[in-house]
XYZ file of C-alpha atoms in Angstrom:
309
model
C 83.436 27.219 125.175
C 84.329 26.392 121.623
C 81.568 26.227 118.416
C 82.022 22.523 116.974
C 80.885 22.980 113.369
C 81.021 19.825 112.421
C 78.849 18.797 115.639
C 76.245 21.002 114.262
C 75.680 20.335 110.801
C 75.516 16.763 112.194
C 72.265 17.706 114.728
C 70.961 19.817 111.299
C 71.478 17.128 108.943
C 69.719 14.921 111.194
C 66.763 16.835 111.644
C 66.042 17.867 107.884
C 66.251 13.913 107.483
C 63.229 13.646 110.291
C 61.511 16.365 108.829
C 61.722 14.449 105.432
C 60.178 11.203 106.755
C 57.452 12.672 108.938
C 56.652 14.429 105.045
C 56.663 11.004 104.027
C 54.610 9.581 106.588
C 51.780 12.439 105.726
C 52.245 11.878 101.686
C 51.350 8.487 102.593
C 48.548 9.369 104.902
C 46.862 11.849 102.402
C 46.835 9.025 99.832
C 45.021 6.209 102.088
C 42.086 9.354 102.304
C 42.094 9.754 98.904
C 40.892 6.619 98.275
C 38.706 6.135 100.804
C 36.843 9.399 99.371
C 37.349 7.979 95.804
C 35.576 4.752 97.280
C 32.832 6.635 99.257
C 31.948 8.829 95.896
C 31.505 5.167 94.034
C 29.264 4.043 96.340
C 27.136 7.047 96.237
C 27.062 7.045 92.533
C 25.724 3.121 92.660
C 23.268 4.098 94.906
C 21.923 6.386 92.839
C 21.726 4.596 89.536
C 19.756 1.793 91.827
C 17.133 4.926 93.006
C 14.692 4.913 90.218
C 13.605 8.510 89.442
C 10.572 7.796 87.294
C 7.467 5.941 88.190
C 6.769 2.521 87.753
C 5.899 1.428 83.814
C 2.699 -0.449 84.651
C 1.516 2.896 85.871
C 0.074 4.841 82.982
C 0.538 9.275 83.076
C -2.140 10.575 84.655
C -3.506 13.296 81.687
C -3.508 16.374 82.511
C -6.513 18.668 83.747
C -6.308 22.503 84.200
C -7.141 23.614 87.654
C -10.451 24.005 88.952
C -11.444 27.964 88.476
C -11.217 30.301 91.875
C -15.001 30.379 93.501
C -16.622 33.346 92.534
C -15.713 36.121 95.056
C -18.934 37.094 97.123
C -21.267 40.643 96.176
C -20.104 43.273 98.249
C -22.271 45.912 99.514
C -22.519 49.290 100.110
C -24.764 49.212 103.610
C -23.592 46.661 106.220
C -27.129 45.276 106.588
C -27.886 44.632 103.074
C -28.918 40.787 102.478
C -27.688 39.878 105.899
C -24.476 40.607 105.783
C -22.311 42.688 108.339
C -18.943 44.794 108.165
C -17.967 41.999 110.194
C -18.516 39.665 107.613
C -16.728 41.638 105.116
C -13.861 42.528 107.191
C -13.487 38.554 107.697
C -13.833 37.964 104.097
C -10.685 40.237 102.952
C -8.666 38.544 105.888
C -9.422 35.296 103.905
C -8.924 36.432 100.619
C -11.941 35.817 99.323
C -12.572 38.877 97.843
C -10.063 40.298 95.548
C -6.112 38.941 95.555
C -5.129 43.038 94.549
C -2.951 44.592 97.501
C -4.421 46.772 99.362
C -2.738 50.674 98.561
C 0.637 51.553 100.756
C -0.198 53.306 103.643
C 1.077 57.140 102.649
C 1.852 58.912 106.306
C 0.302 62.656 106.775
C 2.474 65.485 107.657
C 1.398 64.906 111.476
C 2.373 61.490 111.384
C 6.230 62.264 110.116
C 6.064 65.386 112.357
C 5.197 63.091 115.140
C 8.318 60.950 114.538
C 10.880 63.876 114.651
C 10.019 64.796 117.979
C 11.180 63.561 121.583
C 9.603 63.493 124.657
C 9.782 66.977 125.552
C 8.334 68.325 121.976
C 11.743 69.217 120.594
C 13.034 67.897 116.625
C 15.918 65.969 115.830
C 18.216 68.214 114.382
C 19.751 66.174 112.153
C 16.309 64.452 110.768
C 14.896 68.130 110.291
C 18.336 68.465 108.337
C 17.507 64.922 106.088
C 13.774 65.873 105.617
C 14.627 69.762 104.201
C 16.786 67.759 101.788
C 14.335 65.095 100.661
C 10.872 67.465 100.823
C 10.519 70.275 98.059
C 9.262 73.593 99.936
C 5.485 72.257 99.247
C 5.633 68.923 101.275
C 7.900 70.417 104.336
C 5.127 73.115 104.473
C 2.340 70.257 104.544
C 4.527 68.601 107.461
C 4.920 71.675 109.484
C 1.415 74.056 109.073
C 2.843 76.707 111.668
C 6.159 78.115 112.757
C 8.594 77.500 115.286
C 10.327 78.166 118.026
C 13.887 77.949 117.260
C 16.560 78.303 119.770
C 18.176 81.493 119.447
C 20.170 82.560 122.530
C 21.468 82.755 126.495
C 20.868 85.587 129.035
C 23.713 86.494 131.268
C 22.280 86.878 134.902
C 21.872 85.510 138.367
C 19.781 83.053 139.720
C 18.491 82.942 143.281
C 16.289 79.939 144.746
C 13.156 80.989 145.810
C 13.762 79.707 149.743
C 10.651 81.130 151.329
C 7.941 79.172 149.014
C 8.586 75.806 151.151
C 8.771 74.374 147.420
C 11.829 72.670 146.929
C 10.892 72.822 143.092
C 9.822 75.591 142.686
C 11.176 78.410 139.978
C 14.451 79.684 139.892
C 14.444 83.772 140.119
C 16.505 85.190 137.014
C 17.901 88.615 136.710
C 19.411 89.646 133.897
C 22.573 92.368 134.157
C 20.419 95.093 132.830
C 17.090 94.058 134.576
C 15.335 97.674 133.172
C 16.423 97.250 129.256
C 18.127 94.119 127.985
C 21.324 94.553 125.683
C 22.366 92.979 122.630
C 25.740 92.415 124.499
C 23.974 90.613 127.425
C 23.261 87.653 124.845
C 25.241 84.467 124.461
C 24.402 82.956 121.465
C 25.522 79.455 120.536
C 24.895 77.293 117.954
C 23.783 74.530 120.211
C 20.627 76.705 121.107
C 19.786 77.720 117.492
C 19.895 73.531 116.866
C 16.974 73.769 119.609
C 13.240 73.884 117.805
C 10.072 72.978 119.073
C 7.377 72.827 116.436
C 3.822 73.732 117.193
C 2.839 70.496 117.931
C -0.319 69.519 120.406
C -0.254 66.026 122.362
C -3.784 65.738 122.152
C -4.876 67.136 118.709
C -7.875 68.714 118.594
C -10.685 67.303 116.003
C -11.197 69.542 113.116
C -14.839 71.206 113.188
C -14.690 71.151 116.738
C -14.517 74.418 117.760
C -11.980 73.869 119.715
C -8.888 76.186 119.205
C -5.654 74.678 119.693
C -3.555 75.993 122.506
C -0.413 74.837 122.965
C 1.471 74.669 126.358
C 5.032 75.488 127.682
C 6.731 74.932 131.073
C 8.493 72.821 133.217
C 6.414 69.947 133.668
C 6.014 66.736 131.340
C 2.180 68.000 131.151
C 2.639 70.425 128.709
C 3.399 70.311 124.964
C 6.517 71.632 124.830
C 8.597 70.913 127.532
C 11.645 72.754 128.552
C 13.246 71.432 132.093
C 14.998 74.445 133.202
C 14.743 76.072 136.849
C 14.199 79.630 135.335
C 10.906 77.968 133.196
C 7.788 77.652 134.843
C 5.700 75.003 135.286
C 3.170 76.728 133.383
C 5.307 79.117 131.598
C 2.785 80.302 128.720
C 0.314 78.797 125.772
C 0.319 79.947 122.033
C -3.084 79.766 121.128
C -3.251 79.000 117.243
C -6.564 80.444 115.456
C -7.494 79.711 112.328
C -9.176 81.965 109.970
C -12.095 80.272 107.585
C -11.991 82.912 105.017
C -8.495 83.749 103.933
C -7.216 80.385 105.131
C -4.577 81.928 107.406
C -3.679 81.327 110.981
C -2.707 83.894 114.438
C -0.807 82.997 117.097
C -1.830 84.311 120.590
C 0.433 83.942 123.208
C -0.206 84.325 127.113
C 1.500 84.397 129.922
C 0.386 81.931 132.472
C 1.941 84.517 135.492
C 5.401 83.008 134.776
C 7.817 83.717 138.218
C 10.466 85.321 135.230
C 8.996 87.590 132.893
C 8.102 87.348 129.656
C 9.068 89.079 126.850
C 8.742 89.953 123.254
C 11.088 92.114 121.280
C 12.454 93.614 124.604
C 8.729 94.655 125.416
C 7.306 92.683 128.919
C 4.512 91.312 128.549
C 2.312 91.430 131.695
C 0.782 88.309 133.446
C -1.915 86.717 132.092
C -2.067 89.339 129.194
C -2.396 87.938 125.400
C -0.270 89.070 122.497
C -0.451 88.075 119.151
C 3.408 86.746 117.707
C 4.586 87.892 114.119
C 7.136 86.211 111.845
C 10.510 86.611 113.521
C 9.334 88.220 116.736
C 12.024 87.468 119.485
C 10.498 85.648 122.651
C 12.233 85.476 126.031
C 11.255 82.890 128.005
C 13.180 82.353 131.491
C 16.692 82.963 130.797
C 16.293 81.874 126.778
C 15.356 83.855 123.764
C 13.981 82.189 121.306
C 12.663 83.300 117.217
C 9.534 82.600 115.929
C 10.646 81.000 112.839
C 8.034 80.630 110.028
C 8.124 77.512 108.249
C 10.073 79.124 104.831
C 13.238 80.461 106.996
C 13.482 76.817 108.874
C 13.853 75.119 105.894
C 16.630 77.211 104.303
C 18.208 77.367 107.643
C 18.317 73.708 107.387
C 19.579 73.595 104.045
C 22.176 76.085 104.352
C 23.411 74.375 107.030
């Protein structure tokens, strides 16, 4: 089948001469809304040159008078029962403003409050925000926010575990043994960065009241009970406590710890520590605790951790 050229340009020329009327046709459309706009924006402008925007003459201006002063904010007293009135009443009169208009101070948060926030449900920080808040606090304000050192993640012992089948306790502790049961090797650590990004501060659920007498124990194991929580089959329920005492006179503080007769031993610094039996934890001391060692970080060493990170 042959091209007709001249067929073509025919079918072309008569489109482009479509195309130009349909322009025309819109041209022609765009002006009849031009001027029905121009007409709508004359109306508009008549109807507002009919509004009056002052009032009427016959009606004189009113002169003008200052406010009338505030009322004269109440007494306040020291004693709730002086001249009849209550903390109840005076509560009531701040809500309604009546006694001073000044702001009341920004609520600063305590170092329990922020440490509060850094921690999930099982006691351990967010890495990262313990990253942000070594950056933002000088060494002064991160010690205010953490009073005691912490465990920090440090590594893994290679081992076996074996299920405990003849307690009838379908939860209940994993038995770990290490390669070298007698003496534990350096070599019979994994260490991983994911561990050392593990720390649990010192942190009590229940604080105790200062003056109490009370000393503060803190608690580790398996269970959501206890302070720190770590949900691994080699931890006990009731793994151990750190008992924090505070001396009056030099200011300082001891940490006690004790095993709670964990089912997989403790130790520290490759030394067992019997059941039940207390033993005071030093700077840097290394703690085993099921199948994970961790470091008893003081507060000075987490922070440049942190920052060298």
């Amino acid at each position: 089948m042959s091209f007709d050229l001249k067929q073509y340009l025919i079918n072309l020329s008569t489109k482009i001469k479509q195309l130009e009327e349909r322009s025309t046709a819109l041209e022609e459309r765009n002006h009849q809304l031009e001027a029905r706009l121009h007409g709508m924006e004359n109306k508009v402008s008549q109807m507002a040159v009919q509004t009056p925007h002052h009032p009427p003459a016959t009606e004189a201006p009113r002169p003008f008078s200052p406010p009338p002063p505030p009322p004269p904010p109440p007494p306040v007293h020291s004693h709730s029962h002086s001249h009849g009135h209550s903390a109840e009443d005076g509560l009531k009169a701040i809500a309604e403003g009546l006694i001073s208009s000044t702001p009341l101070p920004t609520h600063t948060h305590t170092g329990e409050e922020i440490l509060k926030t850094l921690l999930d449900a099982s006691g351990k920080a967010n890495y990262l925000q313990l990253k942000k808040l070594a950056r933002e606090k000088g060494d002064k304000e991160f010690h205010e926010i953490f009073h005691h050192p912490v465990l920090m993640g440090a590594a893994l012992l290679r081992g076996t575990a074996e299920a405990q089948t003849d307690s009838g306790d379908v939860d209940a502790t994993v038995m770990f043994t290490g390669i070298n049961p007698r003496k534990i090797q350096e070599d019979d650590k994994v260490r991983m960065d994911m561990l050392e990004r593990s720390i649990y501060p010192l942190y009590r659920r229940r604080p105790v009241m200062p003056g109490s007498g009370v000393t503060p124990v803190i608690s580790i194991g398996r269970n959501d009970e206890n302070d720190i929580v770590m949900p691994d089959p080699t931890i006990s329920k009731k793994q151990a406590e750190i008992r924090i005492n505070h001396e009056g006179i030099t200011g300082r503080s001891s940490y006690i710890l004790r095993d709670l007769g964990s089912t997989n031993e403790i130790r520290i610094n490759g030394n067992k520590v019997n059941s039940f039996d207390m033993v005071e934890l030093n700077p840097g001391d290394e703690i085993k605790l099921g199948r994970f060692f961790f470091i008893f970080t003081p507060v000075s060493r987490l922070r440049k951790k942190l920052l060298e990170d």
